[in-house]
Amino acid sequence: MKATIYDVAKQAGVSIATVSKVINQTGRISEETRAKVNRIMQELNYQPSVVASALTGKQTFTLGLLLPDLANPFFAEIARSVEDRAHELGFSVMICSTDNNLLREERNISLLKQKSVDGIIIATGVRNDAILKDLKKQNFPVALIARDMPSLAIDTVLVDDFIGGHMAASHLIEQGHRQIAVIAEDTLVMSSKERIRGYRFALEEAGIAYIPELVRISDFKVTDAKQVAGEMLDSSQPPTAIFACNDLLATGVIQAVRERGLSVPGDLSIVGFDNTLLATIVDPPLTTVAQPIQEMGQKVVDLIIRIINDKNSTKQRIVMLPELVIRSSVSRPGEYRNK
Amino acid sequence: MKATIYDVAKQAGVSIATVSKVINQTGRISEETRAKVNRIMQELNYQPSVVASALTGKQTFTLGLLLPDLANPFFAEIARSVEDRAHELGFSVMICSTDNNLLREERNISLLKQKSVDGIIIATGVRNDAILKDLKKQNFPVALIARDMPSLAIDTVLVDDFIGGHMAASHLIEQGHRQIAVIAEDTLVMSSKERIRGYRFALEEAGIAYIPELVRISDFKVTDAKQVAGEMLDSSQPPTAIFACNDLLATGVIQAVRERGLSVPGDLSIVGFDNTLLATIVDPPLTTVAQPIQEMGQKVVDLIIRIINDKNSTKQRIVMLPELVIRSSVSRPGEYRNK
DNA sequence: GTGAAAGCGCTAACAG
DNA sequence: CTGTTAGCGCTTTCAC
């Protein structure tokens, strides 16, 4: 059986209270006994049980992370950075994919709470104010990453989506595009909304009329984006450029273009969003609006750990600036159109 | 504060034992009191504490998952499938990326044990027999996925890497290639070894001499593979085909080719391994050896849960068959070489 | 400096 | 059928 604090105490000839003190470095213990206890712990290969210690009111040093889908590289990269920072700080992380399904989200949160995680980081996009309000009411540590809920005072780190959308559209406009379409995942989600708002603002600035039909919603799979992009491409007045609201969707757009024997950027310019691994891997390499994923991950865990340690700490909303990464998926409209 | 079993008991006018029984559906309870207790639990929004229950010797319903890097789509997809199955069965999963670093692996395992996970699923590749032996000795539930340790009796689910390597090479040979190189991540890992062995066997069958210089090791990043592939491409006798031991490396190879103004498959044929999202996204779509990731993930969790429930259940080693997915990254050597 | 003892929330005999 | 009670492994006063 695994050694317990009792075994250590017995072996060391001290009380369990003393052992507990040397483990937690609390109280005053003579150098002598401290050394002895430490030695015994080594010998017995003793590992304090987080479960038992959690029961006495201490933390579990575990964070929950809710995201739509681990198989989407953007979220995988978020998860990785959260995990890294959490580990640095001695926390583990339980990951739950929700597929943006409200029910799964609820179930997972309740599960995580049963397991007494110290806090929950949420990256899922559904408009779950109710759930969040609930969590807030119970004063349960929550933080949001890459999603926004401005109506609630919740710690958040995200990129300025409005600026991001604006960047994408402006870049396209600068290159001479006028027929610029958008493919978004879910226009009800704040970040999509903001990106589209940024896009519209750029259009307006340039005196280009906003055409609602050019803004299309797609499901979150590559094939969905491909489908939607295909429809636009086949229309009587196809756009000359598409702003895909994330890199994964952008790859779907690329596929739709290629499937029609057309080329990127010759026949269609594309700009993505996120700057994940995908952007560097597709052909042509994707011009995209970069989110500083590493930093964002790091910051949410710092944020949530701050709340855990002080439930009344003032809420923060960290808005980072996106950056346009120019690669090769954008050109002037019609520039290479010579097939 | 959160409601406890005592609160429920008091409200319902019964003992905590009774409440416990209705929660766990053990013992015999009258329909009446059961209903009442259930009602009170609802009202109080009571959620039993997994922590407390774990302390009394029950499970934590949590699994640990060790993998090299969540940001690699192959492992992200593994993680996703493990997570799905685990959730179906009421388990959560703690994910730890180790970057194939022995130290991090050890630390993570010990951490997971302190947190009393019920079992650990390992997908990391380092040759950590010591760690595994240790775990086995303590009779701690472990299962391996996508990696092999045949010297130890440990539950495992993996693909037949020998056959996979053979498939890849044979396919290339059938297309007329003779100068076939390999880029592997770490030739000390069993799966790499096996894939290379399969490759060699295919060569032998076809009466092609095995040239050790054609088998190269790369680190696990895209850029590493790109570097290594580049060197081979620049050599006096470049290969006409490369078998990349995973899709991520394959994308690096594609980039190296493209950087030199050459084309795939015109100047170099490529076959990958894993059949992740990447294979469908790169251009040209990658011919690759598919692992049934979904099924594999599902099977390891079934396996490990079987062990958790019966520590003495006989170990299983589930070997699945890989499948060659033909896309467009392979052609006959020199076929389109017309630049 | 160190230890005795009272819990943390829940489960599992064992009585009744 | 239901309740009493003794832990699970650890933390934390509070005496000594």
mmCIF file of C-alpha atoms (C1' of nucleotides) in Angstrom, chain A residues 5-6 20 24 46 49 52 56, chain D residues 8-15:
data_model
loop_
_atom_site.group_PDB
_atom_site.id
_atom_site.type_symbol
_atom_site.label_atom_id
_atom_site.label_comp_id
_atom_site.label_asym_id
_atom_site.label_seq_id
_atom_site.Cartn_x
_atom_site.Cartn_y
_atom_site.Cartn_z
ATOM 1 C CA ILE A 5 1.613 10.466 6.778
ATOM 2 C CA TYR A 6 1.199 8.022 9.621
ATOM 3 C CA SER A 20 2.500 17.842 8.120
ATOM 4 C CA ASN A 24 3.936 22.436 4.237
ATOM 5 C CA TYR A 46 6.074 9.186 0.421
ATOM 6 C CA SER A 49 -2.309 12.762 -1.078
ATOM 7 C CA ALA A 52 -6.897 14.148 1.484
ATOM 8 C CA THR A 56 -9.346 19.714 4.608
ATOM 9 C "C1'" DC D 8 -10.005 7.560 4.713
ATOM 10 C "C1'" DG D 9 -5.170 11.007 4.977
ATOM 11 C "C1'" DC D 10 -4.341 15.335 6.025
ATOM 12 C "C1'" DT D 11 -4.517 20.260 8.269
ATOM 13 C "C1'" DT D 12 -4.979 23.124 12.053
ATOM 14 C "C1'" DT D 13 -5.803 25.076 16.424
ATOM 15 C "C1'" DC D 14 -4.386 24.828 20.995
ATOM 16 C "C1'" DA D 15 -2.005 22.972 24.798
#
